[in-house]
Short mmCIF file of C-alpha atoms and ligand atoms in Angstrom, two decimals:
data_model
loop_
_atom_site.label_atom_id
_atom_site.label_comp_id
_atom_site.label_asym_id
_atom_site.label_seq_id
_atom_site.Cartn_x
_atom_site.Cartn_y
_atom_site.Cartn_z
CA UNK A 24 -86.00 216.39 258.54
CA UNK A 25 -83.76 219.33 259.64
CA UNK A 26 -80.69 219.57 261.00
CA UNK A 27 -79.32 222.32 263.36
CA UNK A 28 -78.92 223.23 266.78
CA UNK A 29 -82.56 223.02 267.70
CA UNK A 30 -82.43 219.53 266.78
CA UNK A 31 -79.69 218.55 269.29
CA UNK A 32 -81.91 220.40 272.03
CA UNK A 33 -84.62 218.49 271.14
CA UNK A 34 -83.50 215.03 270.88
CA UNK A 35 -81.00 213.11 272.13
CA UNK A 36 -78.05 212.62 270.35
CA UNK A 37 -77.85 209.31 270.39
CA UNK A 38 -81.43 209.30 268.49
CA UNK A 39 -80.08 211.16 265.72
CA UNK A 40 -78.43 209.32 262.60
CA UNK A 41 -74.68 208.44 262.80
CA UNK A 42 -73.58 210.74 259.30
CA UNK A 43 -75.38 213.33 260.53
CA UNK A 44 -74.40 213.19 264.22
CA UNK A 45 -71.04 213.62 262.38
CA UNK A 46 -71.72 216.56 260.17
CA UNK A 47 -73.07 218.23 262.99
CA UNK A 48 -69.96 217.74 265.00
CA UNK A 49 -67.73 218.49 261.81
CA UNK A 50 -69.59 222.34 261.26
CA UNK A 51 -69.39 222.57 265.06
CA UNK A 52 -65.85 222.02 264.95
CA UNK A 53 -65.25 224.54 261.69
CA UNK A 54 -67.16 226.76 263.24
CA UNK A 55 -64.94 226.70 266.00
CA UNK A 56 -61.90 226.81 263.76
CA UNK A 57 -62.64 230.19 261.98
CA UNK A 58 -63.72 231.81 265.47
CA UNK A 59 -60.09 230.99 266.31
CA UNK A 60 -58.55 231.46 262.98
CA UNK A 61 -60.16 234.79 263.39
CA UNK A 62 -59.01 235.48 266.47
CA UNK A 63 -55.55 234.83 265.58
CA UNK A 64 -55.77 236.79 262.42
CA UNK A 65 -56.69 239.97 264.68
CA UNK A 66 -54.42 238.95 266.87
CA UNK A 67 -51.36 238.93 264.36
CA UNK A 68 -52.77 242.03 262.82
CA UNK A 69 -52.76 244.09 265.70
CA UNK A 70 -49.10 242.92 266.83
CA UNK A 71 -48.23 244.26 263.25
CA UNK A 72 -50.18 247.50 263.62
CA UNK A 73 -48.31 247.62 267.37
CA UNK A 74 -44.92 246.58 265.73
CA UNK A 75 -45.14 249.08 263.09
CA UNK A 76 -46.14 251.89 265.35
CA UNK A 77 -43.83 251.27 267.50
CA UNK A 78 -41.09 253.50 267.65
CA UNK A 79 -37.42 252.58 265.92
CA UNK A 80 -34.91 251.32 267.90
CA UNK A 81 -32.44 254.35 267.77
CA UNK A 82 -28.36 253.29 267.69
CA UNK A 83 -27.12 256.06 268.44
CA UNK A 84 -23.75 255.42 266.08
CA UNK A 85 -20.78 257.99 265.60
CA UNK A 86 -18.33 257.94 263.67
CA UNK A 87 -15.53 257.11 265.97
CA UNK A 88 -12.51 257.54 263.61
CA UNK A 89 -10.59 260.04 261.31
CA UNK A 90 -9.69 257.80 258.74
CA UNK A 91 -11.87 256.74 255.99
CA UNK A 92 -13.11 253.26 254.74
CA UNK A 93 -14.12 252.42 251.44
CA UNK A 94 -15.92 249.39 249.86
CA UNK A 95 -16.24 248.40 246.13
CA UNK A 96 -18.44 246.16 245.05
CA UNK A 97 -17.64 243.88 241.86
CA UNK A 98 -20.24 240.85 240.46
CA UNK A 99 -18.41 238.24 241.96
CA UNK A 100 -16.41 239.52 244.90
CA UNK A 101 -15.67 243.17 246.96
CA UNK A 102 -12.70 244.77 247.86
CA UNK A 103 -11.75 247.21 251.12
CA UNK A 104 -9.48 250.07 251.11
CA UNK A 105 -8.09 252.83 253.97
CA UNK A 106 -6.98 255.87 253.80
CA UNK A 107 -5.29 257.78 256.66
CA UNK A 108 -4.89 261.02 257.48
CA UNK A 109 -1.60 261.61 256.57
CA UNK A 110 -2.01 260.42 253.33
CA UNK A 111 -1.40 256.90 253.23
CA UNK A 112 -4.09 255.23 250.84
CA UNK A 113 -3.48 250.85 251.23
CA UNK A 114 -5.54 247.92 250.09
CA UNK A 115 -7.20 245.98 252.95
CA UNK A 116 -8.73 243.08 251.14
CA UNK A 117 -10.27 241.36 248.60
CA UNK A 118 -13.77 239.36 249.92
CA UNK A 119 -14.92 236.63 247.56
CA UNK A 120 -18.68 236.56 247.19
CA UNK A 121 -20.20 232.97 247.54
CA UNK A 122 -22.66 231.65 245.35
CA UNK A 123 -25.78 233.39 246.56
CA UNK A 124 -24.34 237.12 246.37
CA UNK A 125 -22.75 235.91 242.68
CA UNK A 126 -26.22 235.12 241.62
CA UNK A 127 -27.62 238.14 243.42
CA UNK A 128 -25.51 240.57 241.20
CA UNK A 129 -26.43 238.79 237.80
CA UNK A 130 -30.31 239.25 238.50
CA UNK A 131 -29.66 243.00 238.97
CA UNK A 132 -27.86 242.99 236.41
CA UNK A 133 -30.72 242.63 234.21
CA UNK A 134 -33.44 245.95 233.58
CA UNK A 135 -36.03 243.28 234.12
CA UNK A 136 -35.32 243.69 238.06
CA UNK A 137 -35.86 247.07 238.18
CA UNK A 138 -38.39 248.01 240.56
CA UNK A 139 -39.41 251.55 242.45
CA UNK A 140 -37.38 252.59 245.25
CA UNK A 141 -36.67 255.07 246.79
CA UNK A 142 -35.82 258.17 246.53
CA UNK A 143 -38.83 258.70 244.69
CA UNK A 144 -39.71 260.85 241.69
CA UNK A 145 -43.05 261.96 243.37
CA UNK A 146 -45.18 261.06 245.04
CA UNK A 147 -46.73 258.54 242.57
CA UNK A 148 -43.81 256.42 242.88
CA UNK A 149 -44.08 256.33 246.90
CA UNK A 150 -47.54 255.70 246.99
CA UNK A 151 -46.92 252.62 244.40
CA UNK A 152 -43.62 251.20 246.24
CA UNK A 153 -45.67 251.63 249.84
CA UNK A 154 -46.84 247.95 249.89
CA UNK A 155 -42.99 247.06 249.54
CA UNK A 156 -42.23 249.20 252.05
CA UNK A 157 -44.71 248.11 254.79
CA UNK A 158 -42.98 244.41 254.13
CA UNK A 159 -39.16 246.23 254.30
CA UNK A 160 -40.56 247.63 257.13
CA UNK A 161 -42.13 244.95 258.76
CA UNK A 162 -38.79 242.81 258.60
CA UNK A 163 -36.54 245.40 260.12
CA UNK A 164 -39.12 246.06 263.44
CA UNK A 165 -38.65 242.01 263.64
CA UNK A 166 -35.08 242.28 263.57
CA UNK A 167 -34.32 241.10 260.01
CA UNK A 168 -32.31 242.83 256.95
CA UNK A 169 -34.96 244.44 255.59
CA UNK A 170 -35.00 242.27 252.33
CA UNK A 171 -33.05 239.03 251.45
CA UNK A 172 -31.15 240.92 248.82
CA UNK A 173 -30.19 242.95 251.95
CA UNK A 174 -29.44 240.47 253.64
CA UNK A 175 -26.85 239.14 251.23
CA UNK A 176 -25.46 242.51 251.20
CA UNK A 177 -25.13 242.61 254.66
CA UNK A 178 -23.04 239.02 254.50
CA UNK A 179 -20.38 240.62 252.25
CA UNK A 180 -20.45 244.27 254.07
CA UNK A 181 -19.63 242.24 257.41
CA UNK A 182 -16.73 240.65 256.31
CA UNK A 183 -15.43 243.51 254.56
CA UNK A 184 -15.64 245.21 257.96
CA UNK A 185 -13.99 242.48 260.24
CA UNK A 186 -11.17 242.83 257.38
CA UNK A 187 -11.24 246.52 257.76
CA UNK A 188 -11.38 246.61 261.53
CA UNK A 189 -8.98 243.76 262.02
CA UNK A 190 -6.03 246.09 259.64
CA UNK A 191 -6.43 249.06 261.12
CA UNK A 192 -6.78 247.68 264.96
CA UNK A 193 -10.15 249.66 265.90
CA UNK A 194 -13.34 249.39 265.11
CA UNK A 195 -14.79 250.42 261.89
CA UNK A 196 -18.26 252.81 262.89
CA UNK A 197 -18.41 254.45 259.30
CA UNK A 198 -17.63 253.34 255.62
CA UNK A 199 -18.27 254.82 251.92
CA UNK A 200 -19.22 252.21 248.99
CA UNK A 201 -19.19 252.30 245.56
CA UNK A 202 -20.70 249.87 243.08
CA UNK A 203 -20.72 248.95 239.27
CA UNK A 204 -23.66 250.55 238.07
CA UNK A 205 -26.28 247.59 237.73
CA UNK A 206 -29.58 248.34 236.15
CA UNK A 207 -31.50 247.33 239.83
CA UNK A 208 -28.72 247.77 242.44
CA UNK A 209 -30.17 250.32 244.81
CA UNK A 210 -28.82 253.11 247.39
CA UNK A 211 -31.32 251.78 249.48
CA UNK A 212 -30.22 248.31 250.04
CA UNK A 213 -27.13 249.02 250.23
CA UNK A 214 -28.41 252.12 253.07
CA UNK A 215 -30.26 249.77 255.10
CA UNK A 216 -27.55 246.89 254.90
CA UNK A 217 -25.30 249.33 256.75
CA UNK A 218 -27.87 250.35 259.16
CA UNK A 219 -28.62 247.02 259.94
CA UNK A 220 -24.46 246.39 260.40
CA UNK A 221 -24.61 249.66 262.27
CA UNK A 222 -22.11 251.17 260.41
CA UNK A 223 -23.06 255.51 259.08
CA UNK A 224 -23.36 255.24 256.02
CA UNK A 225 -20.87 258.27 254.73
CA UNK A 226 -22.62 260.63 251.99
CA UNK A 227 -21.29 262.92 249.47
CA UNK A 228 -23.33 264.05 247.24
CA UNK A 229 -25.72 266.30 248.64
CA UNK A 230 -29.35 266.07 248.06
CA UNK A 231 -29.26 263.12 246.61
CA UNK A 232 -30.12 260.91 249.31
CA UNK A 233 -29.33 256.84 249.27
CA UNK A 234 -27.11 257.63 245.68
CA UNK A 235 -24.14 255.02 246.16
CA UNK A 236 -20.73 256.16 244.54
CA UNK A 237 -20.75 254.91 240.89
CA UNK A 238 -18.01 252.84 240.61
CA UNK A 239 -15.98 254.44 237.85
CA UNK A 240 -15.89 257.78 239.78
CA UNK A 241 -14.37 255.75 242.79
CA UNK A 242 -11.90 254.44 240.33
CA UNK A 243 -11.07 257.73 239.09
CA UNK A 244 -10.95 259.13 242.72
CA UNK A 245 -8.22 256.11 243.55
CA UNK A 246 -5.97 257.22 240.66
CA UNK A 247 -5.54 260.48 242.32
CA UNK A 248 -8.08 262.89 239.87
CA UNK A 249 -10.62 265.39 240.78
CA UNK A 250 -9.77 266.12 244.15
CA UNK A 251 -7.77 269.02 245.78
CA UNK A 252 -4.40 268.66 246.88
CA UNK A 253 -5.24 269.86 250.89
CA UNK A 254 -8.93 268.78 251.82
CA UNK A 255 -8.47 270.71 255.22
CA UNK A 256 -8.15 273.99 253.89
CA UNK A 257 -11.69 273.88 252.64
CA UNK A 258 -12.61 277.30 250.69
CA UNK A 259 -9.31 276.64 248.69
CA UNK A 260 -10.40 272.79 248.13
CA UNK A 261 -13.46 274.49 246.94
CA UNK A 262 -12.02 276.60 244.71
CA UNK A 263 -9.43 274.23 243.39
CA UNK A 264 -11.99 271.68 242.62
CA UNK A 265 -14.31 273.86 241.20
CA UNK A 266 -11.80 274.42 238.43
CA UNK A 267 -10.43 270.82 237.70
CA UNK A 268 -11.56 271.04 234.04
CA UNK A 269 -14.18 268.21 232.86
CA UNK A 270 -13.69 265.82 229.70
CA UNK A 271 -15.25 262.54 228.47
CA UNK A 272 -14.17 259.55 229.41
CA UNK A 273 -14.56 255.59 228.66
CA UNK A 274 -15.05 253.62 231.61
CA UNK A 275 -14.85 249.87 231.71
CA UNK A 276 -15.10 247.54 234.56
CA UNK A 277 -13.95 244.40 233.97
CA UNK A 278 -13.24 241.47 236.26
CA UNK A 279 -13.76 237.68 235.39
CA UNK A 280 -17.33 237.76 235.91
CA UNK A 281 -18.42 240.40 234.36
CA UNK A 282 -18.11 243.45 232.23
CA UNK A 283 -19.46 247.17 232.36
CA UNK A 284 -18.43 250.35 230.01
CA UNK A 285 -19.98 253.58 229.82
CA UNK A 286 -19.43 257.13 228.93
CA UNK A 287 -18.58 259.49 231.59
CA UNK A 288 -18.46 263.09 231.83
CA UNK A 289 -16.33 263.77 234.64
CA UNK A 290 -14.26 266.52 236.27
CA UNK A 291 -14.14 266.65 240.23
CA UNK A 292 -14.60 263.57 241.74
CA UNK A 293 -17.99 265.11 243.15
CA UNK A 294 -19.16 265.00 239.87
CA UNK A 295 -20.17 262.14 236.96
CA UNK A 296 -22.40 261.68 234.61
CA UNK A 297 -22.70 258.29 233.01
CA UNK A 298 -24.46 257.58 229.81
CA UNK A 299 -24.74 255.57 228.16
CA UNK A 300 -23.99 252.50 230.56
CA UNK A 301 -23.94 249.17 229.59
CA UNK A 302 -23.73 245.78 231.77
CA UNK A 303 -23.45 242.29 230.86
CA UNK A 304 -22.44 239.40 233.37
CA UNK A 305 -21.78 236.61 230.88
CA UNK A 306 -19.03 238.82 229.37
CA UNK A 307 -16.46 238.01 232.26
CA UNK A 308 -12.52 236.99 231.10
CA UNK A 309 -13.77 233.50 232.00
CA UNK A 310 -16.07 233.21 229.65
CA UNK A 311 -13.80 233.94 227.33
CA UNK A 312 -13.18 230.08 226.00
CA UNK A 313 -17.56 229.63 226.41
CA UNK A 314 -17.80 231.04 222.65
CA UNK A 315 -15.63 231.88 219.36
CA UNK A 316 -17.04 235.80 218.91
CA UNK A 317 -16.41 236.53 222.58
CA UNK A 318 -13.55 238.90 221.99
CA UNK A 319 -15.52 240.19 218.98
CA UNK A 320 -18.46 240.75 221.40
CA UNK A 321 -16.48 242.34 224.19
CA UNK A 322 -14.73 244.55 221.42
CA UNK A 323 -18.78 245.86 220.40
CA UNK A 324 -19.15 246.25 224.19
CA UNK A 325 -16.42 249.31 224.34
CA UNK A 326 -17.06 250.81 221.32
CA UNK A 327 -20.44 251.13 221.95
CA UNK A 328 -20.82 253.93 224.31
CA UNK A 329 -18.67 255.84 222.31
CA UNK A 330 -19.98 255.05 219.16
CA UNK A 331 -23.93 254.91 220.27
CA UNK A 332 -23.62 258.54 222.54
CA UNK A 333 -26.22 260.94 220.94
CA UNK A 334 -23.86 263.65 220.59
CA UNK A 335 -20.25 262.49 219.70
CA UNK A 336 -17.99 263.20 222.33
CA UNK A 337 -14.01 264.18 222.27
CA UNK A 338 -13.02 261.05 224.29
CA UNK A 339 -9.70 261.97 226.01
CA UNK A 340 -9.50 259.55 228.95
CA UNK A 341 -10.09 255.78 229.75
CA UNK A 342 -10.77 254.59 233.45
CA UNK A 343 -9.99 250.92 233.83
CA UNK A 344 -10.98 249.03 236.94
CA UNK A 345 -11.57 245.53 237.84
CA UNK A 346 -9.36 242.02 238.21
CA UNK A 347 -9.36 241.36 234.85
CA UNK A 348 -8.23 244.51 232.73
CA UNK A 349 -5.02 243.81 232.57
CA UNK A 350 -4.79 240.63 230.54
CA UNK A 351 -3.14 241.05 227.48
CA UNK A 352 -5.67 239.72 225.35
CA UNK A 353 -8.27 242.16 226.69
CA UNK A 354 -5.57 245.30 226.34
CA UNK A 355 -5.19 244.55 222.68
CA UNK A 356 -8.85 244.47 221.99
CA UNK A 357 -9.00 247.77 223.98
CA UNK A 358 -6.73 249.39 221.62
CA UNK A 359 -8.66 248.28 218.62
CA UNK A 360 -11.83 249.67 220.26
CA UNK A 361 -10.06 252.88 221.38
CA UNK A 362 -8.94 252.90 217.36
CA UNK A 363 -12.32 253.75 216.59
CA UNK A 364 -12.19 257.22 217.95
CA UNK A 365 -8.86 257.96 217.24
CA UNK A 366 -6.56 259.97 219.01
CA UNK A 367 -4.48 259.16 221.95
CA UNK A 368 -6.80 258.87 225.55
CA UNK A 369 -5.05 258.97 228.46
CA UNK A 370 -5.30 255.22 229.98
CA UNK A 371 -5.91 255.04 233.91
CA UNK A 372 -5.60 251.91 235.51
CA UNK A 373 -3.49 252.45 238.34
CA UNK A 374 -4.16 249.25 240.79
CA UNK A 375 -7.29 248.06 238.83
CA UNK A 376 -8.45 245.71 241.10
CA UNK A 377 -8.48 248.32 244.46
CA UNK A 378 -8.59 251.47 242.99
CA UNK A 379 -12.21 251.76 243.65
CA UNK A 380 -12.32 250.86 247.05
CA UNK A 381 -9.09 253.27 247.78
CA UNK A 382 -10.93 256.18 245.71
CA UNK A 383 -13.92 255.38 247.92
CA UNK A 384 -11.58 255.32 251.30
CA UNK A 385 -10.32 258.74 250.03
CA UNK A 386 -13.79 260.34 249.60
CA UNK A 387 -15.23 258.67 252.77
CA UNK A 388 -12.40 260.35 255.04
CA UNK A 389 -12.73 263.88 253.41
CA UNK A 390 -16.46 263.35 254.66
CA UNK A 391 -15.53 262.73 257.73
CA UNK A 392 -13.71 265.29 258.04
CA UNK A 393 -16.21 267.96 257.04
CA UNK A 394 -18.40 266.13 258.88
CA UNK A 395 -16.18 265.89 262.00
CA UNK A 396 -15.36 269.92 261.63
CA UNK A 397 -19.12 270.80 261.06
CA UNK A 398 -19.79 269.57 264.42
CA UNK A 399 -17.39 271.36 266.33
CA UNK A 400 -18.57 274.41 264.23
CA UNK A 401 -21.89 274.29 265.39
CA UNK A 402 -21.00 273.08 269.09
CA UNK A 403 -18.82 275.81 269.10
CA UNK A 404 -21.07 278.45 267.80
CA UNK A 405 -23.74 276.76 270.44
CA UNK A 406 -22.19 278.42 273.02
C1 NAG B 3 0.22 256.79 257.96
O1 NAG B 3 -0.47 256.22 259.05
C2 NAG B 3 -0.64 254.81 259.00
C3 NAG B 3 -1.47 254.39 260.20
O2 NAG B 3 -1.14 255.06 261.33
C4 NAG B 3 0.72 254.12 258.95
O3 NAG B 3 0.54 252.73 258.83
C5 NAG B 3 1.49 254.66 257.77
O4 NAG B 3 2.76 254.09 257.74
C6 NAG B 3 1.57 256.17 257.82
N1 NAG B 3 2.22 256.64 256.60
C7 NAG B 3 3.18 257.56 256.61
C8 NAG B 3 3.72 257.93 255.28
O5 NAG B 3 3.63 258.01 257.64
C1 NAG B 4 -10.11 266.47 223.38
O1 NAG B 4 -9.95 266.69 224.75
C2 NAG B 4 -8.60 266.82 225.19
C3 NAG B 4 -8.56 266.93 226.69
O2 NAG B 4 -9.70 267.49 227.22
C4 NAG B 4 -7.97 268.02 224.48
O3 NAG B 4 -6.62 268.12 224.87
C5 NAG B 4 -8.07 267.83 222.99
O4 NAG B 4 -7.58 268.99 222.33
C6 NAG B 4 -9.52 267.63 222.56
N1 NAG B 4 -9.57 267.31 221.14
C7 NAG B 4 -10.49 267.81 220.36
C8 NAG B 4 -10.43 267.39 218.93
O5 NAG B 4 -11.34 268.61 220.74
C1 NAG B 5 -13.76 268.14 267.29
O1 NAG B 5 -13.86 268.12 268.70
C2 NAG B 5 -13.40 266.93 269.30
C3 NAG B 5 -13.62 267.03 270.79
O2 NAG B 5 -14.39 268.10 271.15
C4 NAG B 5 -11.93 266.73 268.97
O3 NAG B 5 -11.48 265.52 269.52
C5 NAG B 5 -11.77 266.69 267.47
O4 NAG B 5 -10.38 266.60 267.15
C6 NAG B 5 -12.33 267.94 266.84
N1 NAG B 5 -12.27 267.80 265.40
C7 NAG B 5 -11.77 268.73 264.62
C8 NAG B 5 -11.73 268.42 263.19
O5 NAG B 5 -11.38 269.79 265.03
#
């Protein structure tokens, strides 16, 4: 006996046997099923096709202000800085992160996160990183941070913000940020995080798109070095900054989460080149009572990139920034560490905890002011 359609035509379906009266009905019913699972799947692929093509939503966001806004981010919490034109650098506020950004920062922390991004390498890279970015993409048409790791981002950038904006009594429509440099914390998370706020995301270094201020140059930038005195006469800022001389510096971030030293070659505050850099997140002051050899370990931490540099390097500065650097237990393991090399460095650790963030205000309003001029330049020369 067979089953089938023709069957049901041909008899009644009361004639046929009860099981297979049901199979029937069950494949009719599946068959039914995929027909509409099908037509949903086209359906939800050509909204996505549609979604995709369709063009961005354009803000059209200006910066709306002549004084610049910096953020620093630290493992565990970020900090907010001004600077105003005539000068005045101040502290805004400290943000703590919650439990979900703390995490966040640990996992990239580790070289295990690191994934491609751009900017790319070549064109390799973007071809291997496009089935990323059709999801990153996919997200932002719908209105979403573009990843959750964005997301988070965006949680602390906001508040930093409503901090900012709520000091200086306007709204904040452009900020600079600098970060610890964490094996898989990207310029481009951090890029779309402040398109999705939209905030401009203010640039320095040219031709390197999405490159986020490294943290210790921020610092360096907040003590006051490797920047010209008067930003608004710009060919002698130029030239003044073209001849702040460069040396070798250690720089250690340390706050009580976390810890990160490296070796920097710096001279304007344009300028750095870090290497080696080394990051650990269980390395934090609090952790300090956690284990016997933790001084020992954090000791091994700054010695390390000027100990393990390929070429040894005349050391002759140390940038300190963070919450935590100026404990006195940490300060005497510093000197031991600094005993290595010998000689006398120059310690700089004005305002530890906000020196970043100020360094990063700085920079951000000599952008804006380029920027700002540039415009009227070109309007000008419009006419
Ligand atoms: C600079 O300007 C800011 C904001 O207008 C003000 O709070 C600050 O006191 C000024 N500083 C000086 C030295 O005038
Ligand atoms: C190390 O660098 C500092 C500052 O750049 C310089 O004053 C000092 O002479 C240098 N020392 C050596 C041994 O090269
Ligand atoms: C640029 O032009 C605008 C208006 O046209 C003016 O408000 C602003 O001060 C100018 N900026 C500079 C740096 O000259």
């Amino acid at each position: 006996m067979s089953t089938g359609l023709i069957d049901l035509e041909s008899s009644s379906p009361g004639q046929l046997p009860i099981l297979e009266r049901r199979s029937i009905q069950r494949k009719m019913k599946l068959t039914k099923a995929a027909r509409y699972l099908g037509a949903m799947l086209l359906f939800v692929l050509t909204a996505w096709i549609l979604l995709l093509a369709f063009p961005k939503r354009q803000h059209y966001i200006s910066i709306t202000h002549d004084f610049g806004i910096g953020f620093d981010l630290s493992p565990s919490y970020a900090t907010v800085a001004v600077s105003y034109p005539n000068g005045t650098i101040q502290p805004i506020a400290r943000v703590e992160g919650d439990e979900v950004y703390r995490k966040m920062m640990v996992r990239l922390s580790l070289s295990s996160s690191q994934h491609l991004h751009q900017p790319y390498q070549d064109v390799g890279e973007a071809i291997g990183d496009s089935a990323r970015q059709l999801v990153r993409d996919t997200r932002k048409k719908l209105g979403l941070p573009s990843s959750r790791d964005v997301a988070t981002l965006c949680n602390m950038l906001r508040a930093l913000r409503d901090q900012a904006s709520s000091f200086v009594g306007e709204p904040v429509s452009a900020a600079a940020i600098s970060v610890p440099h964490l094996a898989a914390l990207y310029g481009e998370d951090l890029y779309d995080a402040f398109e999705y706020l939209s905030l401009v995301y203010v640039e320095f270094f040219p031709f390197y798109d999405f490159r986020p201020i490294p943290a210790a140059i921020a610092a360096y930038a907040g003590n006051g070095l490797g920047l010209c005195a008067d930003y608004r006469d710009a060919a002698a800022c130029e030239e003044e900054e073209l001849h702040i001389s460069s040396l070798f510096a250690l720089a250690v971030g340390y706050t009580h989460t976390g810890l990160t030293t490296s070796q920097a070659h710096v001279s304007s505050a344009y300028y750095l080149e870090e290497t080696p850099t080394l990051e650990n997140m269980h390395l934090g002051y609090d952790a300090r009572c956690g284990f016997d050899s933790y001084w020992e370990a954090v000791r091994q931490y700054l010695e390390r990139p000027m100990v393990t540099s390929p070429v040894q390097r005349n050391i002759s500065m140390v940038v300190l920034f963070g919450d935590a650097v100026e404990k006195p237990e940490f300060r005497e393991v510093l000197k031991q560490a600094i005993g290595v090399i010998g000689g006398e460095p120059e310690i700089v650790d004005h305002q530890p905890e906000f020196s970043a963030a100020k360094g990063t205000a700085e920079l951000a309003k000599r952008a804006i002011y380029r920027q700002m001029k540039g415009l009227n330049i070109t309007s000008e020369s419009e006419l």
